mmCIF file with all atom_site columns, C-alpha atoms and ligand atoms in Angstrom:
data_model
loop_
_atom_site.group_PDB
_atom_site.id
_atom_site.type_symbol
_atom_site.label_atom_id
_atom_site.label_alt_id
_atom_site.label_comp_id
_atom_site.label_asym_id
_atom_site.label_entity_id
_atom_site.label_seq_id
_atom_site.pdbx_PDB_ins_code
_atom_site.Cartn_x
_atom_site.Cartn_y
_atom_site.Cartn_z
_atom_site.occupancy
_atom_site.B_iso_or_equiv
_atom_site.pdbx_formal_charge
_atom_site.auth_seq_id
_atom_site.auth_comp_id
_atom_site.auth_asym_id
_atom_site.auth_atom_id
_atom_site.pdbx_PDB_model_num
ATOM   1   C CA  . MET A 1 1   ? 0.000  0.000  0.000   1.00 78.00 ? 1   MET A CA  1
ATOM   2   C CA  . THR A 1 2   ? 2.152  2.890  -1.205  1.00 90.00 ? 2   THR A CA  1
ATOM   3   C CA  . TRP A 1 3   ? -0.702 5.186  -2.238  1.00 94.00 ? 3   TRP A CA  1
ATOM   4   C CA  . PRO A 1 4   ? -3.071 6.613  -1.163  1.00 97.00 ? 4   PRO A CA  1
ATOM   5   C CA  . ARG A 1 5   ? -1.212 7.925  1.842   1.00 97.00 ? 5   ARG A CA  1
ATOM   6   C CA  . PRO A 1 6   ? -2.214 10.815 4.127   1.00 98.00 ? 6   PRO A CA  1
ATOM   7   C CA  . ALA A 1 7   ? 0.180  13.771 4.113   1.00 98.00 ? 7   ALA A CA  1
ATOM   8   C CA  . GLY A 1 8   ? -1.105 16.242 6.722   1.00 98.00 ? 8   GLY A CA  1
ATOM   9   C CA  . PRO A 1 9   ? -4.097 17.965 5.111   1.00 98.00 ? 9   PRO A CA  1
ATOM   10  C CA  . LEU A 1 10  ? -3.217 16.360 1.753   1.00 98.00 ? 10  LEU A CA  1
ATOM   11  C CA  . VAL A 1 11  ? -3.453 12.867 0.311   1.00 98.00 ? 11  VAL A CA  1
ATOM   12  C CA  . LEU A 1 12  ? -0.677 11.393 -1.818  1.00 98.00 ? 12  LEU A CA  1
ATOM   13  C CA  . ARG A 1 13  ? -2.404 9.367  -4.501  1.00 98.00 ? 13  ARG A CA  1
ATOM   14  C CA  . PRO A 1 14  ? -1.517 7.535  -7.724  1.00 96.00 ? 14  PRO A CA  1
ATOM   15  C CA  . PRO A 1 15  ? -1.205 9.633  -10.889 1.00 96.00 ? 15  PRO A CA  1
ATOM   16  C CA  . THR A 1 16  ? -4.204 9.970  -13.216 1.00 97.00 ? 16  THR A CA  1
ATOM   17  C CA  . PRO A 1 17  ? -4.353 11.760 -16.597 1.00 97.00 ? 17  PRO A CA  1
ATOM   18  C CA  . ASP A 1 18  ? -6.520 14.523 -15.098 1.00 97.00 ? 18  ASP A CA  1
ATOM   19  C CA  . GLY A 1 19  ? -4.224 14.916 -12.093 1.00 98.00 ? 19  GLY A CA  1
ATOM   20  C CA  . LEU A 1 20  ? -1.160 15.162 -14.331 1.00 98.00 ? 20  LEU A CA  1
ATOM   21  C CA  . ASP A 1 21  ? -2.862 17.837 -16.444 1.00 98.00 ? 21  ASP A CA  1
ATOM   22  C CA  . GLN A 1 22  ? -3.301 19.821 -13.242 1.00 98.00 ? 22  GLN A CA  1
ATOM   23  C CA  . VAL A 1 23  ? 0.411  19.438 -12.471 1.00 98.00 ? 23  VAL A CA  1
ATOM   24  C CA  . LEU A 1 24  ? 1.330  20.479 -16.015 1.00 98.00 ? 24  LEU A CA  1
ATOM   25  C CA  . ALA A 1 25  ? -0.611 23.728 -15.544 1.00 98.00 ? 25  ALA A CA  1
ATOM   26  C CA  . TRP A 1 26  ? 2.180  24.893 -13.184 1.00 98.00 ? 26  TRP A CA  1
ATOM   27  C CA  . ARG A 1 27  ? 5.103  22.449 -13.576 1.00 98.00 ? 27  ARG A CA  1
ATOM   28  C CA  . ASN A 1 28  ? 6.999  24.525 -16.184 1.00 98.00 ? 28  ASN A CA  1
ATOM   29  C CA  . ARG A 1 29  ? 6.530  27.928 -14.559 1.00 98.00 ? 29  ARG A CA  1
ATOM   30  C CA  . PRO A 1 30  ? 9.855  29.711 -13.934 1.00 97.00 ? 30  PRO A CA  1
ATOM   31  C CA  . GLU A 1 31  ? 9.351  29.895 -10.156 1.00 96.00 ? 31  GLU A CA  1
ATOM   32  C CA  . VAL A 1 32  ? 9.010  26.091 -10.137 1.00 98.00 ? 32  VAL A CA  1
ATOM   33  C CA  . THR A 1 33  ? 11.850 25.241 -12.520 1.00 98.00 ? 33  THR A CA  1
ATOM   34  C CA  . ARG A 1 34  ? 14.330 27.798 -11.126 1.00 98.00 ? 34  ARG A CA  1
ATOM   35  C CA  . TRP A 1 35  ? 15.982 25.400 -8.662  1.00 98.00 ? 35  TRP A CA  1
ATOM   36  C CA  . LEU A 1 36  ? 15.121 22.058 -10.249 1.00 97.00 ? 36  LEU A CA  1
ATOM   37  C CA  . LEU A 1 37  ? 17.707 19.837 -11.927 1.00 96.00 ? 37  LEU A CA  1
ATOM   38  C CA  . ARG A 1 38  ? 15.131 18.694 -14.459 1.00 95.00 ? 38  ARG A CA  1
ATOM   39  C CA  . THR A 1 39  ? 13.883 22.093 -15.556 1.00 97.00 ? 39  THR A CA  1
ATOM   40  C CA  . GLU A 1 40  ? 11.173 22.248 -18.244 1.00 97.00 ? 40  GLU A CA  1
ATOM   41  C CA  . VAL A 1 41  ? 9.416  18.993 -19.090 1.00 98.00 ? 41  VAL A CA  1
ATOM   42  C CA  . ASP A 1 42  ? 7.753  17.951 -22.321 1.00 98.00 ? 42  ASP A CA  1
ATOM   43  C CA  . PRO A 1 43  ? 4.051  17.423 -21.422 1.00 98.00 ? 43  PRO A CA  1
ATOM   44  C CA  . ASP A 1 44  ? 3.616  14.189 -23.388 1.00 97.00 ? 44  ASP A CA  1
ATOM   45  C CA  . ALA A 1 45  ? 6.836  12.665 -22.087 1.00 96.00 ? 45  ALA A CA  1
ATOM   46  C CA  . PHE A 1 46  ? 5.915  13.764 -18.557 1.00 97.00 ? 46  PHE A CA  1
ATOM   47  C CA  . ARG A 1 47  ? 2.463  12.155 -18.763 1.00 97.00 ? 47  ARG A CA  1
ATOM   48  C CA  . SER A 1 48  ? 3.740  8.898  -20.171 1.00 95.00 ? 48  SER A CA  1
ATOM   49  C CA  . ALA A 1 49  ? 6.640  8.687  -17.686 1.00 95.00 ? 49  ALA A CA  1
ATOM   50  C CA  . TRP A 1 50  ? 4.236  9.084  -14.764 1.00 95.00 ? 50  TRP A CA  1
ATOM   51  C CA  . LEU A 1 51  ? 1.574  6.751  -16.141 1.00 95.00 ? 51  LEU A CA  1
ATOM   52  C CA  . SER A 1 52  ? 3.754  3.972  -17.486 1.00 90.00 ? 52  SER A CA  1
ATOM   53  C CA  . THR A 1 53  ? 6.279  3.509  -14.701 1.00 79.00 ? 53  THR A CA  1
ATOM   54  C CA  . ASP A 1 54  ? 6.550  -0.041 -13.453 1.00 84.00 ? 54  ASP A CA  1
ATOM   55  C CA  . ASP A 1 55  ? 9.892  0.506  -11.718 1.00 92.00 ? 55  ASP A CA  1
ATOM   56  C CA  . PRO A 1 56  ? 9.539  -1.070 -8.252  1.00 92.00 ? 56  PRO A CA  1
ATOM   57  C CA  . HIS A 1 57  ? 12.200 1.327  -6.933  1.00 95.00 ? 57  HIS A CA  1
ATOM   58  C CA  . SER A 1 58  ? 10.282 4.458  -7.922  1.00 95.00 ? 58  SER A CA  1
ATOM   59  C CA  . HIS A 1 59  ? 7.314  5.755  -5.887  1.00 96.00 ? 59  HIS A CA  1
ATOM   60  C CA  . SER A 1 60  ? 5.708  8.961  -7.174  1.00 96.00 ? 60  SER A CA  1
ATOM   61  C CA  . GLY A 1 61  ? 2.377  10.394 -6.121  1.00 97.00 ? 61  GLY A CA  1
ATOM   62  C CA  . LEU A 1 62  ? 0.188  13.444 -6.612  1.00 98.00 ? 62  LEU A CA  1
ATOM   63  C CA  . ALA A 1 63  ? -0.583 15.581 -3.570  1.00 98.00 ? 63  ALA A CA  1
ATOM   64  C CA  . ASP A 1 64  ? -4.306 16.176 -3.541  1.00 98.00 ? 64  ASP A CA  1
ATOM   65  C CA  . LEU A 1 65  ? -6.195 18.775 -1.536  1.00 98.00 ? 65  LEU A CA  1
ATOM   66  C CA  . ASP A 1 66  ? -9.914 18.120 -1.896  1.00 96.00 ? 66  ASP A CA  1
ATOM   67  C CA  . GLY A 1 67  ? -9.590 17.212 -5.582  1.00 95.00 ? 67  GLY A CA  1
ATOM   68  C CA  . VAL A 1 68  ? -7.006 19.882 -6.446  1.00 98.00 ? 68  VAL A CA  1
ATOM   69  C CA  . VAL A 1 69  ? -3.463 18.678 -7.169  1.00 98.00 ? 69  VAL A CA  1
ATOM   70  C CA  . VAL A 1 70  ? -1.232 21.092 -5.240  1.00 98.00 ? 70  VAL A CA  1
ATOM   71  C CA  . GLY A 1 71  ? 2.045  19.189 -5.444  1.00 98.00 ? 71  GLY A CA  1
ATOM   72  C CA  . THR A 1 72  ? 3.920  15.985 -6.106  1.00 98.00 ? 72  THR A CA  1
ATOM   73  C CA  . GLY A 1 73  ? 6.156  13.740 -4.054  1.00 98.00 ? 73  GLY A CA  1
ATOM   74  C CA  . SER A 1 74  ? 8.663  11.128 -5.208  1.00 97.00 ? 74  SER A CA  1
ATOM   75  C CA  . LEU A 1 75  ? 10.901 8.574  -3.583  1.00 98.00 ? 75  LEU A CA  1
ATOM   76  C CA  . TRP A 1 76  ? 13.570 6.529  -5.363  1.00 98.00 ? 76  TRP A CA  1
ATOM   77  C CA  . VAL A 1 77  ? 15.098 3.498  -3.640  1.00 98.00 ? 77  VAL A CA  1
ATOM   78  C CA  . ARG A 1 78  ? 18.753 2.747  -4.315  1.00 98.00 ? 78  ARG A CA  1
ATOM   79  C CA  . ASP A 1 79  ? 21.667 0.841  -2.855  1.00 98.00 ? 79  ASP A CA  1
ATOM   80  C CA  . ALA A 1 80  ? 23.527 2.380  0.064   1.00 98.00 ? 80  ALA A CA  1
ATOM   81  C CA  . MET A 1 81  ? 27.311 2.277  0.134   1.00 97.00 ? 81  MET A CA  1
ATOM   82  C CA  . GLY A 1 82  ? 28.507 -1.136 1.323   1.00 97.00 ? 82  GLY A CA  1
ATOM   83  C CA  . GLN A 1 83  ? 31.072 -3.879 1.139   1.00 96.00 ? 83  GLN A CA  1
ATOM   84  C CA  . THR A 1 84  ? 30.412 -6.770 -1.209  1.00 93.00 ? 84  THR A CA  1
ATOM   85  C CA  . GLN A 1 85  ? 30.384 -9.151 1.742   1.00 93.00 ? 85  GLN A CA  1
ATOM   86  C CA  . GLY A 1 86  ? 26.734 -9.287 2.821   1.00 92.00 ? 86  GLY A CA  1
ATOM   87  C CA  . ASP A 1 87  ? 23.899 -7.380 1.207   1.00 95.00 ? 87  ASP A CA  1
ATOM   88  C CA  . ALA A 1 88  ? 22.272 -5.264 3.945   1.00 97.00 ? 88  ALA A CA  1
ATOM   89  C CA  . TRP A 1 89  ? 23.112 -2.199 1.871   1.00 97.00 ? 89  TRP A CA  1
ATOM   90  C CA  . ARG A 1 90  ? 21.207 -3.340 -1.212  1.00 97.00 ? 90  ARG A CA  1
ATOM   91  C CA  . GLY A 1 91  ? 18.127 -1.163 -1.686  1.00 98.00 ? 91  GLY A CA  1
ATOM   92  C CA  . ALA A 1 92  ? 18.661 0.289  1.805   1.00 98.00 ? 92  ALA A CA  1
ATOM   93  C CA  . GLU A 1 93  ? 18.533 3.979  0.952   1.00 98.00 ? 93  GLU A CA  1
ATOM   94  C CA  . ALA A 1 94  ? 16.216 6.368  -0.866  1.00 98.00 ? 94  ALA A CA  1
ATOM   95  C CA  . SER A 1 95  ? 16.241 9.922  -2.087  1.00 98.00 ? 95  SER A CA  1
ATOM   96  C CA  . ILE A 1 96  ? 13.126 12.080 -2.006  1.00 98.00 ? 96  ILE A CA  1
ATOM   97  C CA  . GLY A 1 97  ? 11.861 15.056 -4.000  1.00 98.00 ? 97  GLY A CA  1
ATOM   98  C CA  . TYR A 1 98  ? 8.846  17.343 -3.817  1.00 98.00 ? 98  TYR A CA  1
ATOM   99  C CA  . LEU A 1 99  ? 7.164  20.137 -5.773  1.00 98.00 ? 99  LEU A CA  1
ATOM   100 C CA  . VAL A 1 100 ? 4.355  22.484 -4.765  1.00 98.00 ? 100 VAL A CA  1
ATOM   101 C CA  . ASP A 1 101 ? 2.224  24.662 -7.021  1.00 98.00 ? 101 ASP A CA  1
ATOM   102 C CA  . PRO A 1 102 ? 3.444  28.252 -6.390  1.00 98.00 ? 102 PRO A CA  1
ATOM   103 C CA  . ALA A 1 103 ? -0.195 29.279 -5.856  1.00 98.00 ? 103 ALA A CA  1
ATOM   104 C CA  . HIS A 1 104 ? -0.208 27.016 -2.780  1.00 98.00 ? 104 HIS A CA  1
ATOM   105 C CA  . ALA A 1 105 ? 3.330  27.635 -1.484  1.00 98.00 ? 105 ALA A CA  1
ATOM   106 C CA  . GLY A 1 106 ? 4.123  28.675 2.076   1.00 98.00 ? 106 GLY A CA  1
ATOM   107 C CA  . ARG A 1 107 ? 1.330  26.656 3.705   1.00 98.00 ? 107 ARG A CA  1
ATOM   108 C CA  . GLY A 1 108 ? 3.398  23.706 4.911   1.00 98.00 ? 108 GLY A CA  1
ATOM   109 C CA  . TYR A 1 109 ? 2.374  21.440 2.028   1.00 98.00 ? 109 TYR A CA  1
ATOM   110 C CA  . ALA A 1 110 ? 5.916  20.449 0.999   1.00 98.00 ? 110 ALA A CA  1
ATOM   111 C CA  . THR A 1 111 ? 6.669  19.636 4.627   1.00 98.00 ? 111 THR A CA  1
ATOM   112 C CA  . ALA A 1 112 ? 3.554  17.448 4.726   1.00 98.00 ? 112 ALA A CA  1
ATOM   113 C CA  . ILE A 1 113 ? 4.515  15.710 1.462   1.00 98.00 ? 113 ILE A CA  1
ATOM   114 C CA  . ALA A 1 114 ? 8.122  15.094 2.541   1.00 98.00 ? 114 ALA A CA  1
ATOM   115 C CA  . GLY A 1 115 ? 6.919  13.875 5.956   1.00 98.00 ? 115 GLY A CA  1
ATOM   116 C CA  . ALA A 1 116 ? 4.702  11.304 4.225   1.00 98.00 ? 116 ALA A CA  1
ATOM   117 C CA  . LEU A 1 117 ? 7.646  10.201 2.064   1.00 98.00 ? 117 LEU A CA  1
ATOM   118 C CA  . LEU A 1 118 ? 9.739  9.649  5.195   1.00 98.00 ? 118 LEU A CA  1
ATOM   119 C CA  . GLU A 1 119 ? 6.942  7.548  6.637   1.00 98.00 ? 119 GLU A CA  1
ATOM   120 C CA  . LEU A 1 120 ? 6.783  5.550  3.403   1.00 98.00 ? 120 LEU A CA  1
ATOM   121 C CA  . ALA A 1 121 ? 10.548 5.020  3.494   1.00 98.00 ? 121 ALA A CA  1
ATOM   122 C CA  . PHE A 1 122 ? 10.895 4.015  7.115   1.00 98.00 ? 122 PHE A CA  1
ATOM   123 C CA  . ALA A 1 123 ? 7.549  2.603  8.258   1.00 97.00 ? 123 ALA A CA  1
ATOM   124 C CA  . GLU A 1 124 ? 6.447  0.855  5.057   1.00 97.00 ? 124 GLU A CA  1
ATOM   125 C CA  . LEU A 1 125 ? 9.588  0.097  3.051   1.00 98.00 ? 125 LEU A CA  1
ATOM   126 C CA  . GLY A 1 126 ? 11.835 -0.466 6.088   1.00 98.00 ? 126 GLY A CA  1
ATOM   127 C CA  . LEU A 1 127 ? 14.708 1.549  4.624   1.00 98.00 ? 127 LEU A CA  1
ATOM   128 C CA  . HIS A 1 128 ? 17.830 2.458  6.566   1.00 98.00 ? 128 HIS A CA  1
ATOM   129 C CA  . ARG A 1 129 ? 18.422 6.007  5.334   1.00 98.00 ? 129 ARG A CA  1
ATOM   130 C CA  . VAL A 1 130 ? 16.828 8.811  3.318   1.00 98.00 ? 130 VAL A CA  1
ATOM   131 C CA  . THR A 1 131 ? 18.649 11.667 1.617   1.00 98.00 ? 131 THR A CA  1
ATOM   132 C CA  . ALA A 1 132 ? 17.625 14.765 -0.304  1.00 98.00 ? 132 ALA A CA  1
ATOM   133 C CA  . GLY A 1 133 ? 19.629 17.372 -2.136  1.00 98.00 ? 133 GLY A CA  1
ATOM   134 C CA  . CYS A 1 134 ? 19.033 20.934 -3.258  1.00 98.00 ? 134 CYS A CA  1
ATOM   135 C CA  . PHE A 1 135 ? 20.774 24.057 -4.431  1.00 98.00 ? 135 PHE A CA  1
ATOM   136 C CA  . ALA A 1 136 ? 21.965 25.972 -1.348  1.00 98.00 ? 136 ALA A CA  1
ATOM   137 C CA  . ALA A 1 137 ? 20.038 29.020 -2.555  1.00 98.00 ? 137 ALA A CA  1
ATOM   138 C CA  . ASN A 1 138 ? 16.752 27.082 -2.512  1.00 98.00 ? 138 ASN A CA  1
ATOM   139 C CA  . THR A 1 139 ? 15.975 28.155 1.034   1.00 98.00 ? 139 THR A CA  1
ATOM   140 C CA  . ALA A 1 140 ? 12.367 26.954 0.986   1.00 98.00 ? 140 ALA A CA  1
ATOM   141 C CA  . SER A 1 141 ? 13.511 23.446 0.073   1.00 98.00 ? 141 SER A CA  1
ATOM   142 C CA  . TRP A 1 142 ? 16.149 23.065 2.768   1.00 98.00 ? 142 TRP A CA  1
ATOM   143 C CA  . ARG A 1 143 ? 13.848 24.655 5.330   1.00 98.00 ? 143 ARG A CA  1
ATOM   144 C CA  . VAL A 1 144 ? 11.437 21.794 4.612   1.00 98.00 ? 144 VAL A CA  1
ATOM   145 C CA  . MET A 1 145 ? 14.188 19.261 5.327   1.00 98.00 ? 145 MET A CA  1
ATOM   146 C CA  . GLU A 1 146 ? 15.288 20.998 8.500   1.00 98.00 ? 146 GLU A CA  1
ATOM   147 C CA  . LYS A 1 147 ? 11.709 21.287 9.781   1.00 98.00 ? 147 LYS A CA  1
ATOM   148 C CA  . LEU A 1 148 ? 11.461 17.497 9.433   1.00 98.00 ? 148 LEU A CA  1
ATOM   149 C CA  . GLY A 1 149 ? 14.708 16.924 11.319  1.00 97.00 ? 149 GLY A CA  1
ATOM   150 C CA  . LEU A 1 150 ? 16.975 15.926 8.452   1.00 98.00 ? 150 LEU A CA  1
ATOM   151 C CA  . ARG A 1 151 ? 20.645 16.707 9.009   1.00 98.00 ? 151 ARG A CA  1
ATOM   152 C CA  . ARG A 1 152 ? 22.694 18.819 6.619   1.00 98.00 ? 152 ARG A CA  1
ATOM   153 C CA  . GLU A 1 153 ? 25.458 16.369 5.788   1.00 98.00 ? 153 GLU A CA  1
ATOM   154 C CA  . GLN A 1 154 ? 27.166 18.126 2.952   1.00 98.00 ? 154 GLN A CA  1
ATOM   155 C CA  . HIS A 1 155 ? 27.683 21.684 1.879   1.00 98.00 ? 155 HIS A CA  1
ATOM   156 C CA  . GLY A 1 156 ? 29.174 21.152 -1.537  1.00 98.00 ? 156 GLY A CA  1
ATOM   157 C CA  . VAL A 1 157 ? 31.056 24.298 -2.455  1.00 98.00 ? 157 VAL A CA  1
ATOM   158 C CA  . GLY A 1 158 ? 30.522 25.018 -6.141  1.00 98.00 ? 158 GLY A CA  1
ATOM   159 C CA  . ASP A 1 159 ? 29.437 21.415 -6.733  1.00 98.00 ? 159 ASP A CA  1
ATOM   160 C CA  . SER A 1 160 ? 26.160 22.105 -8.580  1.00 98.00 ? 160 SER A CA  1
ATOM   161 C CA  . TRP A 1 161 ? 25.684 23.431 -12.096 1.00 98.00 ? 161 TRP A CA  1
ATOM   162 C CA  . HIS A 1 162 ? 22.930 26.023 -12.620 1.00 98.00 ? 162 HIS A CA  1
ATOM   163 C CA  . ALA A 1 163 ? 22.115 26.976 -16.205 1.00 97.00 ? 163 ALA A CA  1
ATOM   164 C CA  . GLU A 1 164 ? 21.928 30.732 -15.456 1.00 97.00 ? 164 GLU A CA  1
ATOM   165 C CA  . LEU A 1 165 ? 24.227 31.072 -12.453 1.00 98.00 ? 165 LEU A CA  1
ATOM   166 C CA  . GLY A 1 166 ? 26.986 28.614 -13.323 1.00 98.00 ? 166 GLY A CA  1
ATOM   167 C CA  . TRP A 1 167 ? 28.649 26.595 -10.539 1.00 98.00 ? 167 TRP A CA  1
ATOM   168 C CA  . VAL A 1 168 ? 26.863 27.212 -7.245  1.00 98.00 ? 168 VAL A CA  1
ATOM   169 C CA  . ASP A 1 169 ? 26.753 25.533 -3.839  1.00 98.00 ? 169 ASP A CA  1
ATOM   170 C CA  . GLY A 1 170 ? 24.577 22.512 -3.075  1.00 98.00 ? 170 GLY A CA  1
ATOM   171 C CA  . TYR A 1 171 ? 23.357 20.888 0.131   1.00 98.00 ? 171 TYR A CA  1
ATOM   172 C CA  . THR A 1 172 ? 22.715 17.246 0.910   1.00 98.00 ? 172 THR A CA  1
ATOM   173 C CA  . TYR A 1 173 ? 20.517 16.251 3.827   1.00 98.00 ? 173 TYR A CA  1
ATOM   174 C CA  . GLY A 1 174 ? 20.114 12.844 5.433   1.00 98.00 ? 174 GLY A CA  1
ATOM   175 C CA  . MET A 1 175 ? 18.157 10.982 8.086   1.00 98.00 ? 175 MET A CA  1
ATOM   176 C CA  . LEU A 1 176 ? 18.448 7.454  9.510   1.00 98.00 ? 176 LEU A CA  1
ATOM   177 C CA  . ALA A 1 177 ? 15.519 5.200  10.392  1.00 98.00 ? 177 ALA A CA  1
ATOM   178 C CA  . GLU A 1 178 ? 16.328 5.389  14.106  1.00 98.00 ? 178 GLU A CA  1
ATOM   179 C CA  . GLU A 1 179 ? 16.392 9.166  13.952  1.00 98.00 ? 179 GLU A CA  1
ATOM   180 C CA  . TRP A 1 180 ? 12.970 9.163  12.305  1.00 98.00 ? 180 TRP A CA  1
ATOM   181 C CA  . ARG A 1 181 ? 11.599 6.807  14.966  1.00 97.00 ? 181 ARG A CA  1
ATOM   182 C CA  . GLY A 1 182 ? 13.091 8.984  17.721  1.00 96.00 ? 182 GLY A CA  1
ATOM   183 C CA  . ARG A 1 183 ? 11.845 12.284 16.323  1.00 90.00 ? 183 ARG A CA  1
ATOM   184 C CA  . PRO A 1 184 ? 9.737  14.497 18.587  1.00 86.00 ? 184 PRO A CA  1
ATOM   185 C CA  . GLY A 1 185 ? 6.174  13.204 18.437  1.00 80.00 ? 185 GLY A CA  1
ATOM   186 C CA  . GLY A 1 186 ? 7.334  10.054 16.631  1.00 78.00 ? 186 GLY A CA  1
HETATM 187 C C1  . COA B 2 .   ? 10.515 24.348 -2.262  1.00 79.94 ? 1   COA B C1  1
HETATM 188 C C2  . COA B 2 .   ? 9.008  24.072 -2.167  1.00 79.94 ? 1   COA B C2  1
HETATM 189 C C3  . COA B 2 .   ? 8.791  22.581 -2.370  1.00 79.94 ? 1   COA B C3  1
HETATM 190 C C4  . COA B 2 .   ? 8.490  24.523 -0.796  1.00 79.94 ? 1   COA B C4  1
HETATM 191 O O1  . COA B 2 .   ? 7.105  24.230 -0.746  1.00 79.94 ? 1   COA B O1  1
HETATM 192 P P1  . COA B 2 .   ? 6.179  24.876 0.402   1.00 79.94 ? 1   COA B P1  1
HETATM 193 O O2  . COA B 2 .   ? 4.898  24.118 0.404   1.00 79.94 ? 1   COA B O2  1
HETATM 194 O O3  . COA B 2 .   ? 6.109  26.334 0.205   1.00 79.94 ? 1   COA B O3  1
HETATM 195 O O4  . COA B 2 .   ? 7.035  24.544 1.703   1.00 79.94 ? 1   COA B O4  1
HETATM 196 P P2  . COA B 2 .   ? 6.549  24.661 3.240   1.00 79.94 ? 1   COA B P2  1
HETATM 197 O O5  . COA B 2 .   ? 5.464  25.686 3.331   1.00 79.94 ? 1   COA B O5  1
HETATM 198 O O6  . COA B 2 .   ? 6.283  23.292 3.737   1.00 79.94 ? 1   COA B O6  1
HETATM 199 O O7  . COA B 2 .   ? 7.885  25.183 3.964   1.00 79.94 ? 1   COA B O7  1
HETATM 200 C C5  . COA B 2 .   ? 8.694  26.186 3.355   1.00 79.94 ? 1   COA B C5  1
HETATM 201 C C6  . COA B 2 .   ? 9.538  26.843 4.419   1.00 79.94 ? 1   COA B C6  1
HETATM 202 O O8  . COA B 2 .   ? 10.529 27.654 3.786   1.00 79.94 ? 1   COA B O8  1
HETATM 203 C C7  . COA B 2 .   ? 10.379 28.999 4.244   1.00 79.94 ? 1   COA B C7  1
HETATM 204 N N1  . COA B 2 .   ? 10.801 29.859 3.134   1.00 79.94 ? 1   COA B N1  1
HETATM 205 C C8  . COA B 2 .   ? 10.280 29.909 1.893   1.00 79.94 ? 1   COA B C8  1
HETATM 206 N N2  . COA B 2 .   ? 10.976 30.806 1.156   1.00 79.94 ? 1   COA B N2  1
HETATM 207 C C9  . COA B 2 .   ? 11.933 31.302 1.942   1.00 79.94 ? 1   COA B C9  1
HETATM 208 C C10 . COA B 2 .   ? 12.961 32.265 1.764   1.00 79.94 ? 1   COA B C10 1
HETATM 209 N N3  . COA B 2 .   ? 13.157 32.861 0.587   1.00 79.94 ? 1   COA B N3  1
HETATM 210 N N4  . COA B 2 .   ? 13.768 32.539 2.808   1.00 79.94 ? 1   COA B N4  1
HETATM 211 C C11 . COA B 2 .   ? 13.588 31.934 4.002   1.00 79.94 ? 1   COA B C11 1
HETATM 212 N N5  . COA B 2 .   ? 12.634 31.001 4.240   1.00 79.94 ? 1   COA B N5  1
HETATM 213 C C12 . COA B 2 .   ? 11.820 30.708 3.211   1.00 79.94 ? 1   COA B C12 1
HETATM 214 C C13 . COA B 2 .   ? 8.951  29.124 4.638   1.00 79.94 ? 1   COA B C13 1
HETATM 215 O O9  . COA B 2 .   ? 8.760  30.210 5.516   1.00 79.94 ? 1   COA B O9  1
HETATM 216 C C14 . COA B 2 .   ? 8.746  27.765 5.323   1.00 79.94 ? 1   COA B C14 1
HETATM 217 O O10 . COA B 2 .   ? 9.389  27.689 6.574   1.00 79.94 ? 1   COA B O10 1
HETATM 218 P P3  . COA B 2 .   ? 8.621  27.987 7.947   1.00 79.94 ? 1   COA B P3  1
HETATM 219 O O11 . COA B 2 .   ? 7.474  27.012 8.036   1.00 79.94 ? 1   COA B O11 1
HETATM 220 O O12 . COA B 2 .   ? 9.674  27.763 8.990   1.00 79.94 ? 1   COA B O12 1
HETATM 221 O O13 . COA B 2 .   ? 8.146  29.387 7.893   1.00 79.94 ? 1   COA B O13 1
HETATM 222 C C15 . COA B 2 .   ? 8.215  24.840 -3.257  1.00 79.94 ? 1   COA B C15 1
HETATM 223 O O14 . COA B 2 .   ? 8.512  26.197 -3.143  1.00 79.94 ? 1   COA B O14 1
HETATM 224 C C16 . COA B 2 .   ? 8.544  24.377 -4.672  1.00 79.94 ? 1   COA B C16 1
HETATM 225 O O15 . COA B 2 .   ? 7.938  23.437 -5.169  1.00 79.94 ? 1   COA B O15 1
HETATM 226 N N6  . COA B 2 .   ? 9.506  25.038 -5.343  1.00 79.94 ? 1   COA B N6  1
HETATM 227 C C17 . COA B 2 .   ? 9.848  24.716 -6.699  1.00 79.94 ? 1   COA B C17 1
HETATM 228 C C18 . COA B 2 .   ? 10.390 23.304 -6.851  1.00 79.94 ? 1   COA B C18 1
HETATM 229 C C19 . COA B 2 .   ? 11.531 22.997 -5.908  1.00 79.94 ? 1   COA B C19 1
HETATM 230 O O16 . COA B 2 .   ? 12.443 23.798 -5.757  1.00 79.94 ? 1   COA B O16 1
HETATM 231 N N7  . COA B 2 .   ? 11.473 21.797 -5.293  1.00 79.94 ? 1   COA B N7  1
HETATM 232 C C20 . COA B 2 .   ? 12.516 21.328 -4.409  1.00 79.94 ? 1   COA B C20 1
HETATM 233 C C21 . COA B 2 .   ? 13.654 20.796 -5.229  1.00 79.94 ? 1   COA B C21 1
HETATM 234 S S1  . COA B 2 .   ? 15.051 20.374 -4.208  1.00 79.94 ? 1   COA B S1  1
#
């Protein structure tokens, strides 16, 4: 049971053609693409990627507020770093990503979406660790991670390429399963 999944006042649910059309109404706006790695998307390719995915390591949902799609949340499982002896590290880690319609920004929705992705990772998938990265200048994004208790593990100086700004700083955040279980209110 990956979706539907409550996310604060929102519900993360499977993609539908209508829901994806709602996302496409704002997905390519400059205030959304400014700090994304995958900037503008082709609508047809976007729809078919969301609707045809059968990758068991990829979990992407639409964030629904009473029938209005206000955001998206994604989680990608991958191997952690590990020695070849044993396989505890295989599929033990995930990265997460989130987008919110600018018309609905600043209301805690990304925090709710990312919180639901952490719950998916740790409570349902039993993962060991979750990470997320962003441009250092994307304050709203790293505020979301810090509000959820993720730790800034890397400040990469000039490690991230931005099409307009050139080489800029990036942050990587991380959280372990035991930290999630021990979080305040957890
Ligand atoms: C980043 C994004 C997901 C945030 O969504 P959101 O729903 O507005 O986030 P929330 O309301 O949950 O939290 C945002 C926090 O950042 C703060 N914030 C936003 N802009 C800020 C700024 N310029 N300076 C300081 N704080 C800022 C908000 O005040 C809030 O923190 P608070 O609750 O302590 O006040 C959304 O703006 C977005 O989709 N942006 C475009 C895509 C993107 O960059 N995605 C992340 C890729 S790494």
